[in-house]
């Protein structure tokens, strides 16, 4: 999926202009107009580049409608004992983190208040930031040592704080706490280290089985590192592509890293679903990243 954000007022005031054409509806195309100056240094050349998606969301579409089209069916899948994941990508200022927060808020209500399927007894939440081999627990003590171990042919998080919620209010409070912690530490921490992946892992307890829901915010800096074949982002994309082509088992160790290990239950589950949302900035100065 692709979601275009609106051009902001301060961008317009600074002379920015919209270079992205996105129309919600039956169209699944997004057009980026690439501008350059001709040799006379006076004439602008504009070339359209077309990108294809399963579905495109324009800047006019409300967050509630985007949630219904993008996420609601997959949230219900997790509520019924299945596995689903949402991966958010985009450059700095594209609205990527805002899109993830929008969906988190609506997930909290659907997991508990939806009339479809059984109501879970509780949901268990782990909230992490991953940068290289470092895993930061955003719900527990700052010195928590979180590691990934392989147990019974499945990867498990050890040392990560797990918080339980029995209502939408509880779940929203837990996720808000993690985001506050992330925002409060980012200014000091990211002076030495680049931003990491932000991962929210939700387990839905249904007495007889458990559903899995994972939200992953990929850092903008990973987009610029994507030419590095060993990057975590490329490893994740390789595993998602393999799953989409029905060859997950053939590529069990392809792109294996901390992200793909945590997402193992979704990647290796034949019925597990992954939705990828590209957040798009319309500003001309962001054309290359877009």
Coordinates of C-alpha atoms in Angstrom, one line a residue:
X1 CA 0.0 0.0 0.0
X2 CA 1.0 3.7 -0.4
X3 CA -0.2 6.6 1.6
X4 CA 0.4 10.2 0.5
X5 CA 0.4 12.8 3.1
X6 CA -0.8 16.4 2.4
X7 CA 1.6 19.2 1.7
X8 CA 2.1 21.1 5.0
X9 CA 1.5 24.8 5.4
X10 CA 5.1 25.6 6.4
X11 CA 6.3 23.7 3.3
X12 CA 4.0 25.8 1.1
X13 CA 5.2 29.0 2.8
X14 CA 8.8 27.9 2.0
X15 CA 8.0 27.5 -1.7
X16 CA 7.5 23.7 -1.8
X17 CA 5.2 22.3 -4.4
X18 CA 3.4 18.9 -4.8
X19 CA 5.1 16.4 -7.1
X20 CA 3.0 13.4 -6.3
X21 CA -0.4 12.5 -7.9
X22 CA -2.4 9.9 -5.9
X23 CA -6.0 9.1 -6.3
X24 CA -8.0 7.0 -3.9
X25 CA -10.4 4.5 -5.4
X26 CA -10.0 2.0 -8.1
X27 CA -6.6 3.3 -9.2
X28 CA -3.6 1.5 -7.8
X29 CA -1.0 3.9 -9.4
X30 CA 0.9 6.8 -7.9
X31 CA 2.7 9.2 -10.2
X32 CA 5.9 11.1 -9.1
X33 CA 6.8 14.1 -11.3
X34 CA 10.6 14.4 -11.5
X35 CA 11.7 17.9 -12.3
X36 CA 15.1 18.9 -13.7
X37 CA 16.5 22.0 -15.3
X38 CA 17.4 21.9 -19.0
X39 CA 20.8 23.1 -20.3
X40 CA 19.5 26.7 -20.8
X41 CA 19.1 26.8 -17.0
X42 CA 15.7 28.4 -17.4
X43 CA 13.4 25.7 -18.7
X44 CA 12.1 23.0 -16.3
X45 CA 11.8 19.4 -17.6
X46 CA 9.1 17.4 -15.9
X47 CA 9.0 13.6 -16.3
X48 CA 6.3 11.4 -14.8
X49 CA 7.3 8.1 -13.1
X50 CA 4.5 5.7 -12.4
X51 CA 4.6 3.3 -9.4
X52 CA 2.1 0.4 -8.9
X53 CA 0.6 -0.7 -5.6
X54 CA -2.2 -3.0 -4.4
X55 CA -3.9 0.1 -3.2
X56 CA -3.2 3.9 -3.0
X57 CA -4.4 6.3 -0.3
X58 CA -4.5 9.9 -1.3
X59 CA -4.0 12.9 1.1
X60 CA -7.8 13.3 1.2
X61 CA -8.6 9.9 2.7
X62 CA -9.4 9.9 6.4
X63 CA -7.4 7.8 8.8
X64 CA -10.4 5.7 9.8
X65 CA -11.0 4.7 6.1
X66 CA -7.3 3.8 5.7
X67 CA -7.5 1.6 8.7
X68 CA -10.5 -0.3 7.4
X69 CA -9.0 -0.9 4.0
X70 CA -5.4 -1.6 5.2
X71 CA -5.6 -3.2 8.7
X72 CA -9.0 -4.2 10.0
X73 CA -9.2 -7.6 8.4
X74 CA -5.7 -8.5 9.5
X75 CA -6.4 -7.4 13.1
X76 CA -9.4 -9.7 13.1
X77 CA -7.2 -12.4 11.8
X78 CA -5.0 -12.0 14.9
X79 CA -8.0 -11.8 17.2
X80 CA -9.2 -15.2 15.8
X81 CA -5.8 -16.9 16.5
X82 CA -3.9 -16.0 13.3
X83 CA -0.8 -14.0 12.6
X84 CA -0.5 -10.7 10.9
X85 CA 2.1 -7.9 10.6
X86 CA 2.2 -4.3 9.4
X87 CA 5.5 -2.9 8.1
X88 CA 5.8 0.9 7.7
X89 CA 8.5 2.4 5.4
X90 CA 9.2 5.9 4.3
X91 CA 11.7 8.8 4.4
X92 CA 12.0 11.4 7.2
X93 CA 8.9 13.6 7.3
X94 CA 6.8 11.3 5.2
X95 CA 4.2 10.6 7.9
X96 CA 5.3 7.0 8.5
X97 CA 5.4 7.1 12.3
X98 CA 2.1 9.0 12.3
X99 CA 0.5 6.3 10.2
X100 CA 1.7 3.6 12.6
X101 CA 0.3 5.5 15.6
X102 CA -3.1 6.0 13.9
X103 CA -3.3 2.2 13.4
X104 CA -2.2 1.4 16.9
X105 CA -5.1 3.5 18.3
X106 CA -7.7 1.7 16.2
X107 CA -6.2 -1.7 16.9
X108 CA -6.7 -1.2 20.6
X109 CA -10.5 -0.8 20.2
X110 CA -11.0 -3.6 17.6
X111 CA -9.1 -6.2 19.6
X112 CA -11.5 -5.8 22.5
X113 CA -14.7 -4.1 21.3
X114 CA -15.3 -5.6 17.9
X115 CA -18.5 -7.6 17.6
X116 CA -16.7 -10.2 15.4
X117 CA -15.2 -13.3 17.0
X118 CA -14.6 -14.0 20.7
X119 CA -13.3 -11.3 23.0
X120 CA -9.8 -12.0 24.2
X121 CA -9.1 -12.5 27.9
X122 CA -6.1 -10.2 27.6
X123 CA -3.4 -9.1 25.2
X124 CA 0.3 -9.1 26.0
X125 CA 2.5 -6.4 24.6
X126 CA 6.3 -6.1 24.0
X127 CA 7.6 -2.8 22.7
X128 CA 11.2 -2.6 21.4
X129 CA 13.7 -0.6 19.5
X130 CA 16.3 -2.5 17.5
X131 CA 19.5 -1.0 16.1
X132 CA 22.1 -3.5 14.9
X133 CA 22.5 -6.1 17.6
X134 CA 21.2 -3.7 20.3
X135 CA 17.7 -4.3 21.5
X136 CA 16.2 -1.7 23.8
X137 CA 13.2 -2.5 26.0
X138 CA 10.7 0.4 25.9
X139 CA 8.5 -0.9 28.6
X140 CA 11.0 -2.1 31.3
X141 CA 14.1 -0.8 33.1
X142 CA 16.6 1.0 30.8
X143 CA 19.3 -1.5 31.6
X144 CA 17.2 -4.5 30.6
X145 CA 19.3 -7.0 28.6
X146 CA 17.0 -8.3 25.8
X147 CA 18.3 -11.1 23.6
X148 CA 16.8 -13.5 21.0
X149 CA 17.2 -17.3 21.5
X150 CA 16.3 -20.2 19.4
X151 CA 14.0 -22.6 21.3
X152 CA 12.2 -25.6 19.8
X153 CA 12.8 -24.3 16.2
X154 CA 11.3 -20.9 17.1
X155 CA 12.9 -17.6 18.1
X156 CA 12.0 -16.2 21.5
X157 CA 12.6 -12.9 23.2
X158 CA 14.3 -13.2 26.6
X159 CA 14.5 -10.4 29.1
X160 CA 11.9 -8.2 27.4
X161 CA 9.2 -6.7 29.6
X162 CA 5.7 -8.0 28.8
X163 CA 2.7 -5.9 29.9
X164 CA -0.9 -7.2 29.8
X165 CA -4.0 -5.3 28.9
X166 CA -7.6 -6.3 29.4
X167 CA -9.3 -3.2 27.8
X168 CA -8.6 -0.7 25.0
X169 CA -7.7 1.8 27.6
X170 CA -5.0 -0.4 29.1
X171 CA -3.6 -1.2 25.7
X172 CA -3.5 2.4 24.6
X173 CA -1.8 3.4 27.9
X174 CA 0.9 0.7 27.4
X175 CA 1.6 1.8 23.8
X176 CA 1.6 5.5 24.8
X177 CA 4.1 4.8 27.6
X178 CA 6.5 3.1 25.1
X179 CA 6.2 6.0 22.6
X180 CA 6.9 8.6 25.4
X181 CA 9.9 6.6 26.4
X182 CA 11.2 6.4 22.8
X183 CA 10.7 10.2 22.3
X184 CA 12.3 11.1 25.6
X185 CA 15.5 9.1 25.0
X186 CA 15.9 9.8 21.3
X187 CA 17.4 13.2 21.6
X188 CA 20.3 12.0 23.7
X189 CA 20.7 8.4 22.4
X190 CA 20.5 9.1 18.7
X191 CA 23.4 11.6 18.9
X192 CA 25.7 8.5 19.1
X193 CA 23.5 5.9 17.4
X194 CA 21.1 6.2 14.4
X195 CA 17.4 5.6 14.9
X196 CA 16.5 2.0 15.1
X197 CA 13.5 -0.1 14.1
X198 CA 10.5 0.3 16.4
X199 CA 8.6 -2.9 17.0
X200 CA 5.3 -3.5 18.8
X201 CA 4.6 -7.2 19.4
X202 CA 1.1 -8.1 20.5
X203 CA 0.0 -11.5 21.6
X204 CA -3.8 -12.1 21.7
X205 CA -4.8 -14.7 24.4
X206 CA -7.9 -16.7 23.3
X207 CA -7.7 -19.4 26.0
X208 CA -7.4 -22.2 23.4
X209 CA -4.9 -20.4 21.1
X210 CA -3.0 -17.2 20.7
X211 CA -3.0 -14.7 17.9
X212 CA 0.0 -12.6 16.9
X213 CA 0.1 -9.0 15.7
X214 CA 3.3 -7.2 14.9
X215 CA 3.8 -3.5 13.9
X216 CA 7.2 -2.5 12.6
X217 CA 8.4 1.1 11.9
X218 CA 11.5 1.0 9.7
X219 CA 13.9 3.9 10.3
X220 CA 14.3 6.4 7.4
X221 CA 18.0 5.9 7.4
X222 CA 17.6 2.3 6.4
X223 CA 16.2 3.5 3.1
X224 CA 19.6 5.0 2.3
X225 CA 21.5 1.9 3.3
X226 CA 19.4 -0.4 1.1
X227 CA 22.2 -0.8 -1.4
X228 CA 24.1 -2.7 1.3
X229 CA 23.0 -6.3 0.6
X230 CA 23.7 -7.2 4.3
X231 CA 21.4 -4.5 5.8
X232 CA 18.5 -5.6 8.0
X233 CA 16.1 -3.8 5.7
X234 CA 17.2 -5.8 2.7
X235 CA 17.0 -9.0 4.7
X236 CA 13.5 -8.2 5.7
X237 CA 12.4 -7.4 2.2
X238 CA 14.0 -10.6 0.9
X239 CA 12.0 -12.6 3.4
X240 CA 8.8 -10.8 2.6
X241 CA 9.3 -11.3 -1.1
X242 CA 10.1 -15.0 -0.6
X243 CA 6.9 -15.4 1.4
X244 CA 4.8 -13.6 -1.2
X245 CA 6.2 -16.0 -3.8
X246 CA 5.4 -19.1 -1.7
X247 CA 9.0 -20.1 -1.1
X248 CA 9.4 -19.2 2.6
X249 CA 10.8 -22.6 3.6
X250 CA 13.4 -22.5 0.8
X251 CA 14.8 -19.3 2.2
X252 CA 14.8 -20.0 5.9
X253 CA 18.2 -18.4 6.4
X254 CA 18.0 -15.8 3.7
X255 CA 18.1 -12.3 5.3
X256 CA 18.1 -13.7 8.8
X257 CA 18.7 -11.0 11.4
X258 CA 17.1 -9.7 14.6
X259 CA 14.0 -8.3 12.8
X260 CA 13.3 -11.4 10.8
X261 CA 13.8 -13.6 13.8
X262 CA 11.3 -11.7 15.9
X263 CA 8.8 -11.8 12.9
X264 CA 9.5 -15.5 12.5
X265 CA 5.9 -16.5 13.5
X266 CA 4.4 -14.4 10.8
X267 CA 7.0 -15.1 8.1
X268 CA 7.0 -18.9 8.5
X269 CA 3.2 -19.3 9.2
X270 CA 1.6 -20.3 5.8
X271 CA -1.5 -18.3 6.9
X272 CA 0.4 -15.4 8.3
X273 CA -0.1 -12.1 6.5
X274 CA 2.2 -9.1 6.0
X275 CA 1.0 -5.7 4.8
X276 CA 3.6 -3.1 3.8
X277 CA 2.7 0.6 3.9
X278 CA 4.9 3.1 2.1
X279 CA 4.4 6.6 3.5
X280 CA 4.9 9.3 0.8
X281 CA 5.9 12.9 1.1
X282 CA 4.6 15.1 -1.8
X283 CA 7.2 17.8 -1.3
X284 CA 9.5 18.5 -4.3
X285 CA 12.6 18.6 -2.1
X286 CA 11.8 15.0 -1.0
X287 CA 11.5 13.7 -4.6
X288 CA 14.7 11.6 -4.5
X289 CA 13.7 9.8 -1.3
X290 CA 10.1 9.4 -2.5

